[in-house]
Every structure is written in structure tokens, then in C-alpha cells.
Amino acid sequence: MRVSTGQIQRVMIQSMEQSGADYGKLLQQMATGNRLLKPSDDPLATVRLQGIDKELSALSQYEKNAEQVKSRLGQEETQIDAMKDTLLRLRDMTVQAGNGAYSQADRQALTQEMESLKDTLLSLANGRNEEGHYLFSGSKTDTPAIVEDPPGTFTYQGDDYQRQVAIANGVTIAANDSAEKLLGNTLQEVHDFIHVLKTESGDISAQVGKMLTAMDTGIGNVTRTLTDLGGRINGLEQVVAAHGEMQVFGQGLHNDLSALDYGEAAMNMQQMLLALQSTQQAYVNVNKLSLFTQI
């Protein structure tokens, strides 16, 4: 079979066009640092990369959730620790008020600080985060947890909802605690006991006993919550650390599949240039061929 000069030229042109396209693709790969410019470059690797990207995105969201919950629980911990100190001081003062040698005037002298401590407890129960949301109102984050209305009557306005936040695949953590669980009827007990100190002149041992029970209950509640909070915060720190390690591992896999090997790319570029130059020279030589050159 005869092969005409025109056919040879077409083959060479096609070869040069393909070599030029391959060279252009290599330049684009080197410019972006990506081995895969389109899914068809490596379909199997593309599918794996899509799965890795999905996992990395989920890890990033879980890590963000964990950091947000950790910050919120840290704010709670500060408020609740202050509640504990306040309750301990109130208990000490209750024991002091129960001293049988105290006169009514001595008891009344204690009430000014106790009033201040009561106000502190109310303020702590209605603590807010940096966004202005109430920490201890359950799901009613725009509503103060406890109000005094009418004066002398304390009412919990929140609910007992405890928000669960996903921090890993299939793992959630409680992101809030309610003032009702922490203080219950404690503020009312403090208010009523202050009233006793201001008005009663006789034996108040029964009222002192009731107040001590209320204080012990409140101290027990906040202590248990602090212990639970500490466990949750420690768990969150471990989860965040684990997510960081998994992200590094996942990103490494991603790079192994998608990143361009610049050393190999440089060698390929040199080989492509040599092949393209050879094809171009051959094309020039073919174009020079004619019957007259053979005479």
C-alpha cells in the first residue's frame, strides 16, 4: 500500500497537535500543582478524592461544633463555680446566724451581706454569653432564667431542654445546663431566711436547719454539675485533638492522590519537548521531499 506525502503530513500534524495539547496540560498541572485537572484524568482517584473531601468537610464542621460547645461550657463553668462560692458563703453565714448567743440585732447585721449574695446568685443564674443569650434558660435563650416577680417571689422562666450537639460521627454532647437544675428553689429559700433574720426574735433553729438543707442541696447540685462539666470539657479537648490528627492524615491522602510530582513533571516536560522538536524536524524534512529532489 502506498502512503502519500499528504497522508504522512496529516499524521505528523496530528502528532504535533497531540504533543502540544499534552504539553499544555502539563504546563497547567505545574501551574496549579494538581495532577488531576478533570475527572477523566484518573476516575478511580477522583472518586476517592470526593470521599476524602466529604470526610474532611465533616471533620471541619465537627471540630467547629466542638470548639463552640467548649467555649460555651467554659463560660458556664465560670458562672457555676462562682455560684458554688456564693452558696458556701451563705451556708457559713447561716451557721453563724444559728448561734444561740446572737441577738436579733446581730442577726439583722448579717442580712445586708446575705442580700448582696442573693443578688449575686440571681445575676449568675441569668448569665449570658458573648452573643447576649442566657446560658441557663434551656431552649429559651432570649429569656432570663429566673425572675423576681412580684418582689420576693422567684420564678424559673426557662425549660429543662438540654441541647445535644454532634461533635463526631454518631457522637453528641450536652451543650447547656438549666438554672432550675442548679438552683431549684434556692433563691426563694435564701430570700425567706433573710426575712426570718430581719423579723424573728425568738428561736430560729428550725429555720436555720431548713436553710442549711437548702444550701447543701444547692452546693451538691452545682458541685455535681461542675464535675460533669469538667468531664465534658476534657472529652471535647480530646475530640478536637483527634479531629486535628484525622484532618492531617486525610489531607495527606488527598495530596498523595492529587498533588503533582514536580520532579517527574519536569522530566516529562523535557521528554515532550524533545519529542515535539523531533516531530517538527521530521515534518520539515517530509515537506522537502519531491521527485525533483531525487533527480
mmCIF file of C-alpha atoms in Angstrom:
data_model
loop_
_atom_site.group_PDB
_atom_site.id
_atom_site.type_symbol
_atom_site.label_atom_id
_atom_site.label_comp_id
_atom_site.label_asym_id
_atom_site.label_seq_id
_atom_site.Cartn_x
_atom_site.Cartn_y
_atom_site.Cartn_z
ATOM 1 C CA MET A 1 0.000 0.000 0.000
ATOM 2 C CA ARG A 2 1.325 3.378 -0.970
ATOM 3 C CA VAL A 3 1.427 6.172 1.610
ATOM 4 C CA SER A 4 1.277 9.600 0.076
ATOM 5 C CA THR A 5 3.203 12.610 1.289
ATOM 6 C CA GLY A 6 -0.126 14.228 2.241
ATOM 7 C CA GLN A 7 -1.020 11.324 4.500
ATOM 8 C CA ILE A 8 2.345 11.486 6.204
ATOM 9 C CA GLN A 9 1.887 15.196 6.717
ATOM 10 C CA ARG A 10 -1.558 14.706 8.272
ATOM 11 C CA VAL A 11 -0.235 12.080 10.674
ATOM 12 C CA MET A 12 2.614 14.349 11.674
ATOM 13 C CA ILE A 13 0.290 17.323 12.165
ATOM 14 C CA GLN A 14 -1.992 15.233 14.358
ATOM 15 C CA SER A 15 1.016 14.042 16.338
ATOM 16 C CA MET A 16 2.230 17.620 16.826
ATOM 17 C CA GLU A 17 -1.247 18.758 17.867
ATOM 18 C CA GLN A 18 -1.499 15.945 20.435
ATOM 19 C CA SER A 19 2.011 16.668 21.721
ATOM 20 C CA GLY A 20 1.105 20.351 22.002
ATOM 21 C CA ALA A 21 -2.067 19.515 23.926
ATOM 22 C CA ASP A 22 -0.156 17.193 26.268
ATOM 23 C CA TYR A 23 2.471 19.871 26.805
ATOM 24 C CA GLY A 24 -0.220 22.481 27.534
ATOM 25 C CA LYS A 25 -1.865 20.120 30.031
ATOM 26 C CA LEU A 26 1.466 19.577 31.765
ATOM 27 C CA LEU A 27 2.017 23.334 31.995
ATOM 28 C CA GLN A 28 -1.429 23.720 33.584
ATOM 29 C CA GLN A 29 -0.685 20.919 36.031
ATOM 30 C CA MET A 30 2.567 22.581 37.043
ATOM 31 C CA ALA A 31 0.846 25.948 37.414
ATOM 32 C CA THR A 32 -1.891 24.579 39.687
ATOM 33 C CA GLY A 33 0.091 21.853 41.436
ATOM 34 C CA ASN A 34 -2.760 19.430 40.687
ATOM 35 C CA ARG A 35 -2.198 16.139 38.906
ATOM 36 C CA LEU A 36 -5.908 15.798 38.121
ATOM 37 C CA LEU A 37 -7.410 18.583 36.047
ATOM 38 C CA LYS A 38 -10.621 16.707 35.203
ATOM 39 C CA PRO A 39 -12.267 13.504 36.426
ATOM 40 C CA SER A 40 -11.305 11.557 33.333
ATOM 41 C CA ASP A 41 -7.606 12.027 34.119
ATOM 42 C CA ASP A 42 -7.995 9.318 36.806
ATOM 43 C CA PRO A 43 -11.619 8.281 37.518
ATOM 44 C CA LEU A 44 -10.729 5.984 40.443
ATOM 45 C CA ALA A 45 -8.609 8.623 42.148
ATOM 46 C CA THR A 46 -11.343 11.198 41.555
ATOM 47 C CA VAL A 47 -13.919 9.050 43.363
ATOM 48 C CA ARG A 48 -11.536 8.553 46.289
ATOM 49 C CA LEU A 49 -10.806 12.277 46.433
ATOM 50 C CA GLN A 50 -14.510 13.084 46.558
ATOM 51 C CA GLY A 51 -14.883 10.747 49.532
ATOM 52 C CA ILE A 52 -11.876 12.301 51.296
ATOM 53 C CA ASP A 53 -13.195 15.824 50.666
ATOM 54 C CA LYS A 54 -16.546 14.828 52.181
ATOM 55 C CA GLU A 55 -14.838 13.403 55.265
ATOM 56 C CA LEU A 56 -12.612 16.474 55.656
ATOM 57 C CA SER A 57 -15.639 18.761 55.399
ATOM 58 C CA ALA A 58 -17.482 16.746 58.059
ATOM 59 C CA LEU A 59 -14.422 16.789 60.338
ATOM 60 C CA SER A 60 -14.143 20.550 59.934
ATOM 61 C CA GLN A 61 -17.782 21.016 60.948
ATOM 62 C CA TYR A 62 -17.446 18.636 63.898
ATOM 63 C CA GLU A 63 -14.344 20.497 65.052
ATOM 64 C CA LYS A 64 -16.166 23.822 64.781
ATOM 65 C CA ASN A 65 -19.096 22.421 66.789
ATOM 66 C CA ALA A 66 -16.747 21.089 69.461
ATOM 67 C CA GLU A 67 -14.919 24.404 69.802
ATOM 68 C CA GLN A 68 -18.203 26.301 70.119
ATOM 69 C CA VAL A 69 -19.535 23.915 72.785
ATOM 70 C CA LYS A 70 -16.222 24.023 74.636
ATOM 71 C CA SER A 71 -16.367 27.819 74.742
ATOM 72 C CA ARG A 72 -19.966 27.792 75.985
ATOM 73 C CA LEU A 73 -19.270 25.185 78.653
ATOM 74 C CA GLY A 74 -16.222 27.147 79.750
ATOM 75 C CA GLN A 75 -18.461 30.176 80.308
ATOM 76 C CA GLU A 76 -20.918 28.012 82.238
ATOM 77 C CA GLU A 77 -18.109 26.609 84.366
ATOM 78 C CA THR A 78 -17.011 30.102 85.396
ATOM 79 C CA GLN A 79 -20.557 31.104 86.362
ATOM 80 C CA ILE A 80 -21.317 27.876 88.218
ATOM 81 C CA ASP A 81 -18.042 27.952 90.125
ATOM 82 C CA ALA A 82 -18.996 31.433 91.327
ATOM 83 C CA MET A 83 -22.425 30.068 92.337
ATOM 84 C CA LYS A 84 -20.691 27.439 94.454
ATOM 85 C CA ASP A 85 -18.549 30.045 96.237
ATOM 86 C CA THR A 86 -21.644 32.173 96.889
ATOM 87 C CA LEU A 87 -23.606 29.236 98.306
ATOM 88 C CA LEU A 88 -20.703 28.231 100.543
ATOM 89 C CA ARG A 89 -20.555 31.744 101.959
ATOM 90 C CA LEU A 90 -24.305 31.756 102.524
ATOM 91 C CA ARG A 91 -24.020 28.441 104.356
ATOM 92 C CA ASP A 92 -21.291 29.801 106.609
ATOM 93 C CA MET A 93 -23.451 32.805 107.408
ATOM 94 C CA THR A 94 -26.447 30.557 108.106
ATOM 95 C CA VAL A 95 -24.419 28.618 110.679
ATOM 96 C CA GLN A 96 -23.348 31.942 112.149
ATOM 97 C CA ALA A 97 -26.948 33.116 112.326
ATOM 98 C CA GLY A 98 -27.855 29.954 114.225
ATOM 99 C CA ASN A 99 -25.559 30.885 117.091
ATOM 100 C CA GLY A 100 -27.804 30.824 120.153
ATOM 101 C CA ALA A 101 -25.931 33.759 121.657
ATOM 102 C CA TYR A 102 -26.869 36.047 118.754
ATOM 103 C CA SER A 103 -29.447 38.733 119.416
ATOM 104 C CA GLN A 104 -31.977 39.894 116.843
ATOM 105 C CA ALA A 105 -29.718 42.869 116.128
ATOM 106 C CA ASP A 106 -26.792 40.503 115.480
ATOM 107 C CA ARG A 107 -28.920 38.509 113.059
ATOM 108 C CA GLN A 108 -30.094 41.613 111.261
ATOM 109 C CA ALA A 109 -26.486 42.690 110.834
ATOM 110 C CA LEU A 110 -25.936 39.602 108.679
ATOM 111 C CA THR A 111 -28.747 40.382 106.283
ATOM 112 C CA GLN A 112 -27.005 43.116 104.309
ATOM 113 C CA GLU A 113 -24.303 40.763 103.027
ATOM 114 C CA MET A 114 -26.842 37.983 102.535
ATOM 115 C CA GLU A 115 -28.978 40.296 100.398
ATOM 116 C CA SER A 116 -25.901 41.037 98.303
ATOM 117 C CA LEU A 117 -25.149 37.327 97.960
ATOM 118 C CA LYS A 118 -28.747 36.650 96.926
ATOM 119 C CA ASP A 119 -28.448 39.314 94.203
ATOM 120 C CA THR A 120 -25.169 37.734 93.084
ATOM 121 C CA LEU A 121 -26.839 34.335 92.766
ATOM 122 C CA LEU A 122 -29.653 35.820 90.695
ATOM 123 C CA SER A 123 -27.146 37.585 88.445
ATOM 124 C CA LEU A 124 -25.130 34.390 87.948
ATOM 125 C CA ALA A 125 -28.265 32.376 87.167
ATOM 126 C CA ASN A 126 -29.076 34.944 84.468
ATOM 127 C CA GLY A 127 -25.563 34.965 82.997
ATOM 128 C CA ARG A 128 -25.236 35.492 79.245
ATOM 129 C CA ASN A 129 -22.734 34.525 76.586
ATOM 130 C CA GLU A 130 -20.925 36.914 74.226
ATOM 131 C CA GLU A 131 -23.949 36.878 71.908
ATOM 132 C CA GLY A 132 -26.259 38.039 74.677
ATOM 133 C CA HIS A 133 -28.053 34.696 75.059
ATOM 134 C CA TYR A 134 -28.918 33.423 78.525
ATOM 135 C CA LEU A 135 -26.788 30.434 79.497
ATOM 136 C CA PHE A 136 -29.158 28.684 81.898
ATOM 137 C CA SER A 137 -32.619 29.097 80.343
ATOM 138 C CA GLY A 138 -32.696 25.845 78.376
ATOM 139 C CA SER A 139 -34.071 26.463 74.903
ATOM 140 C CA LYS A 140 -35.415 29.923 75.872
ATOM 141 C CA THR A 141 -32.078 31.634 75.381
ATOM 142 C CA ASP A 142 -33.667 35.079 74.936
ATOM 143 C CA THR A 143 -35.462 34.861 78.296
ATOM 144 C CA PRO A 144 -33.881 35.417 81.741
ATOM 145 C CA ALA A 145 -33.666 32.104 83.563
ATOM 146 C CA ILE A 146 -35.045 33.382 86.904
ATOM 147 C CA VAL A 147 -37.080 36.499 87.655
ATOM 148 C CA GLU A 148 -38.266 38.074 90.897
ATOM 149 C CA ASP A 149 -41.846 38.982 90.149
ATOM 150 C CA PRO A 150 -43.633 40.037 92.272
ATOM 151 C CA PRO A 151 -40.901 41.162 94.710
ATOM 152 C CA GLY A 152 -39.945 38.318 96.996
ATOM 153 C CA THR A 153 -41.187 35.594 94.645
ATOM 154 C CA PHE A 154 -38.651 33.849 92.395
ATOM 155 C CA THR A 155 -39.794 32.009 89.287
ATOM 156 C CA TYR A 156 -37.829 29.926 86.788
ATOM 157 C CA GLN A 157 -38.827 31.030 83.261
ATOM 158 C CA GLY A 158 -36.700 28.671 81.188
ATOM 159 C CA ASP A 159 -37.197 24.985 80.453
ATOM 160 C CA ASP A 160 -35.192 21.814 81.050
ATOM 161 C CA TYR A 161 -34.176 21.390 77.399
ATOM 162 C CA GLN A 162 -30.561 20.258 77.031
ATOM 163 C CA ARG A 163 -29.229 20.810 73.532
ATOM 164 C CA GLN A 164 -27.195 17.932 72.094
ATOM 165 C CA VAL A 165 -24.516 18.906 69.565
ATOM 166 C CA ALA A 166 -22.800 16.484 67.168
ATOM 167 C CA ILE A 167 -19.032 16.532 67.699
ATOM 168 C CA ALA A 168 -18.159 13.328 65.803
ATOM 169 C CA ASN A 169 -19.887 10.727 63.688
ATOM 170 C CA GLY A 170 -22.629 9.349 65.956
ATOM 171 C CA VAL A 171 -21.334 11.265 68.999
ATOM 172 C CA THR A 172 -23.205 14.155 70.659
ATOM 173 C CA ILE A 173 -22.588 16.183 73.809
ATOM 174 C CA ALA A 174 -24.818 18.292 76.050
ATOM 175 C CA ALA A 175 -24.163 21.971 75.332
ATOM 176 C CA ASN A 176 -26.072 23.627 78.196
ATOM 177 C CA ASP A 177 -27.466 23.265 81.719
ATOM 178 C CA SER A 178 -30.550 24.815 83.297
ATOM 179 C CA ALA A 179 -30.697 27.120 86.302
ATOM 180 C CA GLU A 180 -33.611 25.048 87.584
ATOM 181 C CA LYS A 181 -31.347 22.009 87.898
ATOM 182 C CA LEU A 182 -28.628 24.106 89.525
ATOM 183 C CA LEU A 183 -30.524 26.260 91.993
ATOM 184 C CA GLY A 184 -34.085 24.935 92.045
ATOM 185 C CA ASN A 185 -35.865 26.794 94.852
ATOM 186 C CA THR A 186 -32.596 28.014 96.400
ATOM 187 C CA LEU A 187 -33.139 31.719 95.786
ATOM 188 C CA GLN A 188 -36.574 31.566 97.381
ATOM 189 C CA GLU A 189 -35.117 29.814 100.427
ATOM 190 C CA VAL A 190 -32.436 32.498 100.770
ATOM 191 C CA HIS A 191 -34.994 35.279 100.492
ATOM 192 C CA ASP A 192 -37.281 33.699 103.083
ATOM 193 C CA PHE A 193 -34.407 33.100 105.507
ATOM 194 C CA ILE A 194 -33.291 36.731 105.239
ATOM 195 C CA HIS A 195 -36.844 37.722 106.121
ATOM 196 C CA VAL A 196 -36.653 35.486 109.215
ATOM 197 C CA LEU A 197 -33.415 37.140 110.311
ATOM 198 C CA LYS A 198 -34.985 40.576 109.927
ATOM 199 C CA THR A 199 -38.226 39.810 111.766
ATOM 200 C CA GLU A 200 -37.855 36.854 114.154
ATOM 201 C CA SER A 201 -36.633 37.476 117.688
ATOM 202 C CA GLY A 202 -37.055 34.014 119.190
ATOM 203 C CA ASP A 203 -35.622 30.595 118.470
ATOM 204 C CA ILE A 204 -34.905 30.140 114.744
ATOM 205 C CA SER A 205 -33.185 26.749 114.882
ATOM 206 C CA ALA A 206 -35.856 25.157 112.688
ATOM 207 C CA GLN A 207 -35.436 27.857 110.033
ATOM 208 C CA VAL A 208 -31.664 27.532 110.237
ATOM 209 C CA GLY A 209 -31.938 23.781 109.693
ATOM 210 C CA LYS A 210 -34.199 24.303 106.687
ATOM 211 C CA MET A 211 -31.800 26.877 105.230
ATOM 212 C CA LEU A 212 -28.796 24.598 105.741
ATOM 213 C CA THR A 213 -30.628 21.807 103.922
ATOM 214 C CA ALA A 214 -31.372 24.176 101.034
ATOM 215 C CA MET A 215 -27.734 25.294 100.904
ATOM 216 C CA ASP A 216 -26.426 21.731 100.982
ATOM 217 C CA THR A 217 -28.809 20.794 98.178
ATOM 218 C CA GLY A 218 -27.686 23.764 96.084
ATOM 219 C CA ILE A 219 -23.997 23.119 96.763
ATOM 220 C CA GLY A 220 -24.473 19.456 95.840
ATOM 221 C CA ASN A 221 -26.208 20.408 92.583
ATOM 222 C CA VAL A 222 -23.545 22.851 91.451
ATOM 223 C CA THR A 223 -20.703 20.532 92.526
ATOM 224 C CA ARG A 224 -22.127 17.635 90.510
ATOM 225 C CA THR A 225 -22.648 19.912 87.527
ATOM 226 C CA LEU A 226 -19.086 21.233 87.782
ATOM 227 C CA THR A 227 -17.756 17.678 87.833
ATOM 228 C CA ASP A 228 -19.881 16.784 84.821
ATOM 229 C CA LEU A 229 -18.784 19.955 83.020
ATOM 230 C CA GLY A 230 -15.145 19.127 83.644
ATOM 231 C CA GLY A 231 -15.663 15.709 82.103
ATOM 232 C CA ARG A 232 -17.416 17.158 79.087
ATOM 233 C CA ILE A 233 -14.731 19.797 78.531
ATOM 234 C CA ASN A 234 -11.937 17.212 78.802
ATOM 235 C CA GLY A 235 -13.778 14.990 76.347
ATOM 236 C CA LEU A 236 -14.144 17.888 73.922
ATOM 237 C CA GLU A 237 -10.425 18.639 74.098
ATOM 238 C CA GLN A 238 -9.654 15.019 73.222
ATOM 239 C CA VAL A 239 -12.146 15.068 70.351
ATOM 240 C CA VAL A 240 -10.695 18.289 68.931
ATOM 241 C CA ALA A 241 -7.179 16.805 69.102
ATOM 242 C CA ALA A 242 -8.363 13.617 67.375
ATOM 243 C CA HIS A 243 -10.105 15.620 64.652
ATOM 244 C CA GLY A 244 -6.896 17.555 64.039
ATOM 245 C CA GLU A 245 -4.904 14.348 63.599
ATOM 246 C CA MET A 246 -7.536 12.894 61.272
ATOM 247 C CA GLN A 247 -7.557 16.063 59.180
ATOM 248 C CA VAL A 248 -3.774 15.936 58.796
ATOM 249 C CA PHE A 249 -3.995 12.275 57.767
ATOM 250 C CA GLY A 250 -6.856 12.943 55.356
ATOM 251 C CA GLN A 251 -5.091 15.913 53.792
ATOM 252 C CA GLY A 252 -2.011 13.745 53.341
ATOM 253 C CA LEU A 253 -4.072 11.144 51.472
ATOM 254 C CA HIS A 254 -5.617 13.908 49.395
ATOM 255 C CA ASN A 255 -2.208 15.237 48.433
ATOM 256 C CA ASP A 256 -0.908 11.768 47.586
ATOM 257 C CA LEU A 257 -3.779 11.312 45.143
ATOM 258 C CA SER A 258 -3.984 14.788 43.641
ATOM 259 C CA ALA A 259 -0.679 16.608 44.074
ATOM 260 C CA LEU A 260 1.690 16.778 41.125
ATOM 261 C CA ASP A 261 5.172 15.299 41.406
ATOM 262 C CA TYR A 262 7.181 18.256 40.107
ATOM 263 C CA GLY A 263 10.350 16.204 39.605
ATOM 264 C CA GLU A 264 8.529 13.698 37.420
ATOM 265 C CA ALA A 265 6.668 16.515 35.654
ATOM 266 C CA ALA A 266 9.937 18.287 34.783
ATOM 267 C CA MET A 267 11.342 15.091 33.271
ATOM 268 C CA ASN A 268 8.126 14.561 31.288
ATOM 269 C CA MET A 269 8.276 18.134 30.044
ATOM 270 C CA GLN A 270 11.820 17.647 28.769
ATOM 271 C CA GLN A 271 10.840 14.424 27.008
ATOM 272 C CA MET A 272 7.780 16.099 25.459
ATOM 273 C CA LEU A 273 9.879 18.975 24.152
ATOM 274 C CA LEU A 274 12.397 16.598 22.601
ATOM 275 C CA ALA A 275 9.618 14.522 21.003
ATOM 276 C CA LEU A 276 7.867 17.653 19.716
ATOM 277 C CA GLN A 277 11.103 19.000 18.263
ATOM 278 C CA SER A 278 11.814 15.662 16.561
ATOM 279 C CA THR A 279 8.322 15.559 15.062
ATOM 280 C CA GLN A 280 8.637 19.137 13.829
ATOM 281 C CA GLN A 281 12.011 18.388 12.214
ATOM 282 C CA ALA A 282 10.606 15.258 10.584
ATOM 283 C CA TYR A 283 7.682 17.302 9.262
ATOM 284 C CA VAL A 284 10.075 19.829 7.732
ATOM 285 C CA ASN A 285 12.071 17.043 6.089
ATOM 286 C CA VAL A 286 8.936 15.404 4.662
ATOM 287 C CA ASN A 287 7.827 18.735 3.195
ATOM 288 C CA LYS A 288 11.144 18.957 1.361
ATOM 289 C CA LEU A 289 10.641 15.618 -0.347
ATOM 290 C CA SER A 290 9.655 15.711 -4.063
ATOM 291 C CA LEU A 291 10.544 13.921 -7.311
ATOM 292 C CA PHE A 292 12.870 16.798 -8.204
ATOM 293 C CA THR A 293 14.958 16.236 -5.062
ATOM 294 C CA GLN A 294 15.532 12.637 -6.152
ATOM 295 C CA ILE A 295 16.806 13.513 -9.668
#
